[in-house]
Short mmCIF file of C-alpha atoms and ligand atoms in Angstrom, two decimals:
data_model
loop_
_atom_site.label_atom_id
_atom_site.label_comp_id
_atom_site.label_asym_id
_atom_site.label_seq_id
_atom_site.Cartn_x
_atom_site.Cartn_y
_atom_site.Cartn_z
CA UNK A 26 205.36 102.91 127.52
CA UNK A 27 201.60 102.64 127.48
CA UNK A 28 199.53 105.35 129.12
CA UNK A 29 196.54 104.98 131.42
CA UNK A 30 194.52 107.93 132.68
CA UNK A 31 192.31 107.65 135.70
CA UNK A 32 189.49 110.16 136.07
CA UNK A 33 188.63 110.64 139.72
CA UNK A 34 191.65 110.49 142.03
CA UNK A 35 189.66 109.48 145.10
CA UNK A 36 189.94 106.18 146.95
CA UNK A 37 189.40 103.81 144.02
CA UNK A 38 191.13 106.03 141.45
CA UNK A 39 194.33 106.56 143.41
CA UNK A 40 194.46 102.94 144.55
CA UNK A 41 194.03 101.75 140.95
CA UNK A 42 197.05 103.90 140.08
CA UNK A 43 198.94 102.29 142.94
CA UNK A 44 198.26 98.72 141.74
CA UNK A 45 199.11 99.72 138.14
CA UNK A 46 202.35 101.46 139.11
CA UNK A 47 203.47 98.35 141.03
CA UNK A 48 202.98 96.36 137.83
CA UNK A 49 205.01 98.89 135.79
CA UNK A 50 202.29 98.56 133.20
CA UNK A 51 201.92 102.13 131.97
CA UNK A 52 202.63 105.77 132.66
CA UNK A 53 199.78 107.12 134.74
CA UNK A 54 197.71 110.28 134.88
CA UNK A 55 195.33 111.11 137.70
CA UNK A 56 192.65 113.72 137.01
CA UNK A 57 190.29 115.19 139.58
CA UNK A 58 188.30 118.39 140.08
CA UNK A 59 189.83 118.98 143.51
CA UNK A 60 192.76 121.36 143.11
CA UNK A 61 196.13 120.02 144.16
CA UNK A 62 194.84 116.60 145.24
CA UNK A 63 195.62 114.59 142.07
CA UNK A 64 198.95 116.43 141.77
CA UNK A 65 199.80 115.63 145.39
CA UNK A 66 198.85 111.95 145.19
CA UNK A 67 200.67 111.52 141.88
CA UNK A 68 203.83 113.18 143.19
CA UNK A 69 203.74 111.04 146.33
CA UNK A 70 203.36 107.89 144.20
CA UNK A 71 206.14 108.98 141.82
CA UNK A 72 208.39 109.41 144.86
CA UNK A 73 207.67 105.79 145.83
CA UNK A 74 208.90 104.45 142.48
CA UNK A 75 212.62 104.51 143.37
CA UNK A 76 211.81 102.37 146.41
CA UNK A 77 209.84 99.75 144.49
CA UNK A 78 212.17 100.02 141.51
CA UNK A 79 209.60 100.82 138.84
CA UNK A 80 210.15 103.31 136.03
CA UNK A 81 206.69 104.71 135.78
CA UNK A 82 205.69 108.35 135.35
CA UNK A 83 202.79 109.39 137.55
CA UNK A 84 201.31 112.85 137.09
CA UNK A 85 198.24 114.56 138.47
CA UNK A 86 196.13 117.26 136.87
CA UNK A 87 192.84 119.14 136.99
CA UNK A 88 192.84 119.31 133.20
CA UNK A 89 191.69 116.60 130.79
CA UNK A 90 194.42 117.71 128.35
CA UNK A 91 196.90 115.77 130.52
CA UNK A 92 195.21 112.54 129.41
CA UNK A 93 196.25 113.02 125.76
CA UNK A 94 197.08 109.79 123.90
CA UNK A 95 195.99 107.39 126.63
CA UNK A 96 195.55 103.74 125.74
CA UNK A 97 193.03 103.26 128.53
CA UNK A 98 190.78 105.69 130.40
CA UNK A 99 189.47 104.48 133.75
CA UNK A 100 186.49 106.47 135.05
CA UNK A 101 186.01 106.45 138.82
CA UNK A 102 184.82 110.07 139.15
CA UNK A 103 181.56 110.59 140.94
CA UNK A 104 179.86 111.59 144.12
CA UNK A 105 178.53 109.36 146.86
CA UNK A 106 174.93 109.87 148.00
CA UNK A 107 174.61 112.70 150.53
CA UNK A 108 171.85 113.10 153.13
CA UNK A 109 168.67 114.36 151.47
CA UNK A 110 169.79 113.18 148.04
CA UNK A 111 167.58 110.69 146.25
CA UNK A 112 168.99 107.90 144.06
CA UNK A 113 167.73 109.83 141.05
CA UNK A 114 169.57 112.96 142.20
CA UNK A 115 172.74 110.90 142.47
CA UNK A 116 172.08 109.29 139.11
CA UNK A 117 171.73 112.68 137.45
CA UNK A 118 174.84 114.13 139.13
CA UNK A 119 177.04 111.13 138.37
CA UNK A 120 175.69 110.95 134.82
CA UNK A 121 176.82 114.54 134.27
CA UNK A 122 180.26 113.81 135.76
CA UNK A 123 180.78 110.52 133.90
CA UNK A 124 179.33 111.82 130.63
CA UNK A 125 181.68 114.80 130.66
CA UNK A 126 184.69 112.69 131.68
CA UNK A 127 184.01 110.25 128.84
CA UNK A 128 183.42 112.78 126.07
CA UNK A 129 186.26 115.10 127.12
CA UNK A 130 188.85 112.34 127.42
CA UNK A 131 187.78 110.80 124.12
CA UNK A 132 188.70 114.09 122.40
CA UNK A 133 192.28 113.71 123.63
CA UNK A 134 192.50 109.93 123.19
CA UNK A 135 190.31 108.92 120.25
CA UNK A 136 191.59 105.33 120.29
CA UNK A 137 191.31 104.67 124.03
CA UNK A 138 189.48 101.82 125.74
CA UNK A 139 187.16 102.86 128.58
CA UNK A 140 186.82 101.03 131.88
CA UNK A 141 184.00 102.45 134.01
CA UNK A 142 183.73 102.03 137.78
CA UNK A 143 181.39 104.81 138.94
CA UNK A 144 178.03 103.72 140.36
CA UNK A 145 175.36 102.86 139.43
CA UNK A 146 177.87 100.82 137.48
CA UNK A 147 175.91 99.14 134.70
CA UNK A 148 174.09 102.37 133.91
CA UNK A 149 177.22 104.55 133.96
CA UNK A 150 178.90 102.14 131.53
CA UNK A 151 175.78 102.30 129.32
CA UNK A 152 175.90 106.10 129.45
CA UNK A 153 179.60 106.11 128.54
CA UNK A 154 178.95 104.03 125.44
CA UNK A 155 175.96 106.15 124.43
CA UNK A 156 177.74 109.47 124.96
CA UNK A 157 180.97 108.47 123.20
CA UNK A 158 179.20 106.46 120.49
CA UNK A 159 182.06 103.97 120.69
CA UNK A 160 181.69 100.36 119.62
CA UNK A 161 180.82 98.11 122.53
CA UNK A 162 184.25 96.47 122.47
CA UNK A 163 185.73 99.71 123.84
CA UNK A 164 183.52 100.33 126.86
CA UNK A 165 183.64 97.87 129.76
CA UNK A 166 182.19 98.19 133.24
CA UNK A 167 183.95 96.81 136.30
CA UNK A 168 181.80 94.87 138.73
CA UNK A 169 182.02 91.13 138.12
CA UNK A 170 185.76 90.85 138.72
CA UNK A 171 185.21 92.40 142.14
CA UNK A 172 182.06 90.48 143.04
CA UNK A 173 183.66 87.20 141.95
CA UNK A 174 186.84 88.00 143.90
CA UNK A 175 184.76 88.59 147.00
CA UNK A 176 183.13 85.21 146.60
CA UNK A 177 186.53 83.58 146.00
CA UNK A 178 187.89 85.25 149.14
CA UNK A 179 184.94 84.00 151.22
CA UNK A 180 185.39 80.44 149.87
CA UNK A 181 189.10 80.61 150.70
CA UNK A 182 188.32 81.81 154.24
CA UNK A 183 185.84 78.96 154.69
CA UNK A 184 188.00 76.17 153.23
CA UNK A 185 191.58 77.28 153.82
CA UNK A 186 192.38 76.51 150.17
CA UNK A 187 194.58 78.89 148.14
CA UNK A 188 192.63 81.64 146.40
CA UNK A 189 194.37 80.57 143.20
CA UNK A 190 192.56 77.23 143.26
CA UNK A 191 189.18 78.89 143.64
CA UNK A 192 187.18 80.00 140.61
CA UNK A 193 183.85 81.77 141.11
CA UNK A 194 181.62 83.51 138.63
CA UNK A 195 179.30 86.25 139.80
CA UNK A 196 177.24 87.64 136.96
CA UNK A 197 174.30 90.00 136.50
CA UNK A 198 173.91 93.62 137.56
CA UNK A 199 176.11 95.19 140.21
CA UNK A 200 173.43 95.28 142.89
CA UNK A 201 171.61 93.14 145.42
CA UNK A 202 170.21 90.99 142.61
CA UNK A 203 173.64 89.93 141.32
CA UNK A 204 173.88 86.26 140.38
CA UNK A 205 176.62 84.13 142.01
CA UNK A 206 176.70 81.09 139.71
CA UNK A 207 177.52 78.31 142.15
CA UNK A 208 177.13 75.59 139.49
CA UNK A 209 180.03 77.08 137.48
CA UNK A 210 182.20 77.79 140.52
CA UNK A 211 184.82 75.28 141.66
CA UNK A 212 187.82 74.49 143.82
CA UNK A 213 190.60 72.92 141.74
CA UNK A 214 187.94 71.61 139.37
CA UNK A 215 185.67 70.24 142.08
CA UNK A 216 182.24 71.90 141.90
CA UNK A 217 181.69 74.15 144.94
CA UNK A 218 178.38 72.40 145.55
CA UNK A 219 180.26 69.11 146.07
CA UNK A 220 182.98 70.66 148.22
CA UNK A 221 180.88 72.69 150.64
CA UNK A 222 177.68 71.81 152.53
CA UNK A 223 174.63 73.65 151.20
CA UNK A 224 174.20 75.89 154.26
CA UNK A 225 177.82 77.09 154.06
CA UNK A 226 177.51 77.74 150.35
CA UNK A 227 174.23 79.63 150.83
CA UNK A 228 175.90 81.82 153.46
CA UNK A 229 178.78 82.60 151.08
CA UNK A 230 176.34 83.51 148.30
CA UNK A 231 174.40 85.82 150.65
CA UNK A 232 177.59 87.45 151.92
CA UNK A 233 178.84 87.97 148.35
CA UNK A 234 175.60 89.73 147.37
CA UNK A 235 176.00 92.11 150.29
CA UNK A 236 179.80 92.35 150.02
CA UNK A 237 179.84 96.07 149.22
CA UNK A 238 177.46 96.90 152.06
CA UNK A 239 179.53 94.91 154.55
CA UNK A 240 182.54 97.12 153.84
CA UNK A 241 180.49 100.34 153.89
CA UNK A 242 179.13 99.40 157.33
CA UNK A 243 182.62 98.77 158.65
CA UNK A 244 184.26 101.85 157.15
CA UNK A 245 181.35 104.17 158.09
CA UNK A 246 182.65 106.74 155.57
CA UNK A 247 183.19 105.72 151.97
CA UNK A 248 183.07 102.35 150.27
CA UNK A 249 185.45 99.55 149.30
CA UNK A 250 188.50 100.53 147.29
CA UNK A 251 191.31 97.95 147.49
CA UNK A 252 189.46 95.13 145.75
CA UNK A 253 187.55 97.34 143.26
CA UNK A 254 190.78 99.01 142.18
CA UNK A 255 192.67 95.70 141.97
CA UNK A 256 189.87 94.57 139.63
CA UNK A 257 190.36 97.63 137.40
CA UNK A 258 194.10 96.99 137.29
CA UNK A 259 193.59 93.36 136.27
CA UNK A 260 191.24 94.41 133.45
CA UNK A 261 193.66 97.07 132.21
CA UNK A 262 196.52 94.56 132.25
CA UNK A 263 194.49 92.00 130.31
CA UNK A 264 193.85 94.62 127.62
CA UNK A 265 197.40 96.00 127.41
CA UNK A 266 198.99 92.54 127.43
CA UNK A 267 196.39 91.12 125.03
CA UNK A 268 195.78 88.24 127.44
CA UNK A 269 192.36 87.08 126.18
CA UNK A 270 191.41 86.78 129.81
CA UNK A 271 187.87 85.60 130.55
CA UNK A 272 186.40 87.51 133.49
CA UNK A 273 182.93 88.72 134.40
CA UNK A 274 182.47 92.37 133.39
CA UNK A 275 179.60 94.65 132.52
CA UNK A 276 179.23 94.60 128.75
CA UNK A 277 176.77 95.98 126.24
CA UNK A 278 174.29 93.26 125.38
CA UNK A 279 173.24 92.75 121.79
CA UNK A 280 171.02 89.72 122.11
CA UNK A 281 173.31 87.57 124.27
CA UNK A 282 171.42 85.93 127.12
CA UNK A 283 168.25 87.32 125.46
CA UNK A 284 169.19 90.89 126.51
CA UNK A 285 169.48 94.01 124.38
CA UNK A 286 170.20 97.74 124.74
CA UNK A 287 171.67 97.44 128.22
CA UNK A 288 174.88 96.75 130.13
CA UNK A 289 174.96 93.57 132.19
CA UNK A 290 177.53 91.45 133.99
CA UNK A 291 178.56 88.48 131.86
CA UNK A 292 181.79 86.56 131.22
CA UNK A 293 183.77 88.42 128.58
CA UNK A 294 187.15 87.96 126.93
CA UNK A 295 189.52 90.91 127.42
CA UNK A 296 192.42 91.52 125.05
CA UNK A 297 193.98 94.26 122.96
CA UNK A 298 190.68 94.76 121.19
CA UNK A 299 188.97 95.41 124.51
CA UNK A 300 185.80 93.41 125.14
CA UNK A 301 186.50 90.86 122.42
CA UNK A 302 183.77 88.35 123.07
CA UNK A 303 180.86 87.57 125.36
CA UNK A 304 180.86 84.01 126.61
CA UNK A 305 177.37 82.53 126.82
CA UNK A 306 176.80 79.91 129.51
CA UNK A 307 173.92 77.50 129.15
CA UNK A 308 171.82 78.53 132.13
CA UNK A 309 169.38 76.24 133.90
CA UNK A 310 165.87 77.43 134.76
CA UNK A 311 166.76 78.78 138.22
CA UNK A 312 169.82 80.63 136.92
CA UNK A 313 167.79 82.09 134.05
CA UNK A 314 165.14 83.33 136.50
CA UNK A 315 167.84 84.97 138.66
CA UNK A 316 169.37 86.54 135.54
CA UNK A 317 166.02 87.94 134.43
CA UNK A 318 165.32 89.39 137.87
CA UNK A 319 168.71 91.10 137.94
CA UNK A 320 168.27 92.35 134.36
CA UNK A 321 164.91 93.90 135.29
CA UNK A 322 166.57 95.83 138.13
CA UNK A 323 169.34 97.11 135.82
CA UNK A 324 166.80 98.08 133.14
CA UNK A 325 164.89 100.15 135.70
CA UNK A 326 168.01 102.21 136.42
CA UNK A 327 168.73 102.54 132.69
CA UNK A 328 165.15 103.80 132.22
CA UNK A 329 165.55 106.25 135.12
CA UNK A 330 168.69 107.58 133.44
CA UNK A 331 166.88 107.97 130.13
CA UNK A 332 164.15 109.99 131.85
CA UNK A 333 166.75 112.32 133.42
CA UNK A 334 169.36 112.68 130.70
CA UNK A 335 169.00 112.83 126.94
CA UNK A 336 171.10 110.02 125.46
O1 LIG B 408 182.55 97.76 141.69
C1 LIG B 408 182.29 98.91 141.46
N1 LIG B 408 181.86 99.28 140.27
C2 LIG B 408 182.49 99.93 142.52
C3 LIG B 408 182.01 101.25 142.27
C4 LIG B 408 183.32 99.66 143.64
C5 LIG B 408 183.74 100.69 144.44
C6 LIG B 408 183.35 102.07 144.21
N2 LIG B 408 182.33 102.21 143.24
C7 LIG B 408 181.96 103.57 142.81
O2 LIG B 408 183.09 104.23 142.27
C8 LIG B 408 181.49 104.48 143.93
O3 LIG B 408 180.15 104.23 144.25
C9 LIG B 408 181.69 105.83 143.27
O4 LIG B 408 180.60 106.10 142.38
C10 LIG B 408 182.96 105.63 142.44
C11 LIG B 408 184.21 106.20 143.10
O5 LIG B 408 184.37 105.65 144.38
P1 LIG B 408 185.53 106.19 145.34
O6 LIG B 408 185.49 105.38 146.57
O7 LIG B 408 186.80 106.31 144.58
O8 LIG B 408 184.96 107.65 145.64
P2 LIG B 408 185.79 108.96 146.10
O9 LIG B 408 186.91 108.58 146.97
O10 LIG B 408 184.74 109.91 146.57
O11 LIG B 408 186.40 109.50 144.72
C12 LIG B 408 185.65 110.06 143.71
C13 LIG B 408 186.45 111.21 143.15
C14 LIG B 408 186.62 112.38 144.15
O12 LIG B 408 188.00 112.62 144.38
C15 LIG B 408 185.97 113.57 143.44
O13 LIG B 408 186.62 114.79 143.69
C16 LIG B 408 186.12 113.13 141.99
O14 LIG B 408 185.80 111.76 142.00
N3 LIG B 408 185.28 113.86 141.06
C17 LIG B 408 185.70 114.18 139.82
N4 LIG B 408 186.85 113.92 139.20
C18 LIG B 408 186.98 114.39 137.92
N5 LIG B 408 186.02 115.06 137.29
C19 LIG B 408 184.84 115.33 137.89
N6 LIG B 408 183.88 116.00 137.26
C20 LIG B 408 184.65 114.89 139.22
N7 LIG B 408 183.63 114.96 140.12
C21 LIG B 408 184.02 114.33 141.24
#
């Protein structure tokens, strides 16, 4: 059986474990700093396995040693912003948490792939690669699968067509400047722009960009977790099953799309070698401008990180 360890057993971490257990994809370890919590959630999930008929071990721990020999490490550990805390304060705190999680788990699982979820996403994935010094194929950030799924869900709600027929590609940084590529998106092969009137499509694009905020406003405490964790599970499955699945993820850029020394949301191929390939779309002038704007925003956060933490 494969082994996946999830660092941070909060809303996204525990729900990722839930989706993965249902797929009987790997034995699972939940690690958190809160005493008893990962153990309790893991035990509860393990007790559900007889009901769903899956032979999966689920254990919780406060010790990174429990992650030994994992095939995949998923990092969701982090703090949300508290009153009085600046974005830079949060950046520094989460950088310490994510940096430690990445370097500690790597000691126990030197061959693992890393999927990063903690915000600010692109920058935390960048930090993970820098701190672990791993090749870029082994560090992938989750954002685009989620953002694209949100857009697909909104198109399905608008049209009544099955979500399976709807393909959408949301690229760029995981922030307000993300780039929903409507030209590449389609319903059963029909370009979205031909299927939907412009005003409806514009509304879907705007809603996608603010998709995270919409959930935060509704929940009042905490942020989205079902869809983000489903996205992590899909990425982990693509790697373990060597699917060569093309999905938008945050990847380390080495000249693709004219970008370097940064993580950015682009279509990648996921298989047993991790991030196996970056797919380069031919962008038109408007798309390129939107890409550049988003890249500038991501770079700013990368630069803020570099001024706070030595990497
Ligand atoms: O698309 C995306 N990338 C995102 C990102 C979608 C949803 C959530 N996104 C971000 O993931 C969010 O902004 C946060 O930065 C992370 C985790 O979100 P989640 O909703 O799971 O937060 P919780 O429920 O607060 O869980 C975080 C857990 C919590 O249990 C802490 O005790 C734990 O992280 N934590 C730690 N675990 C291990 N080790 C350390 N050091 C640690 N510090 C905190």
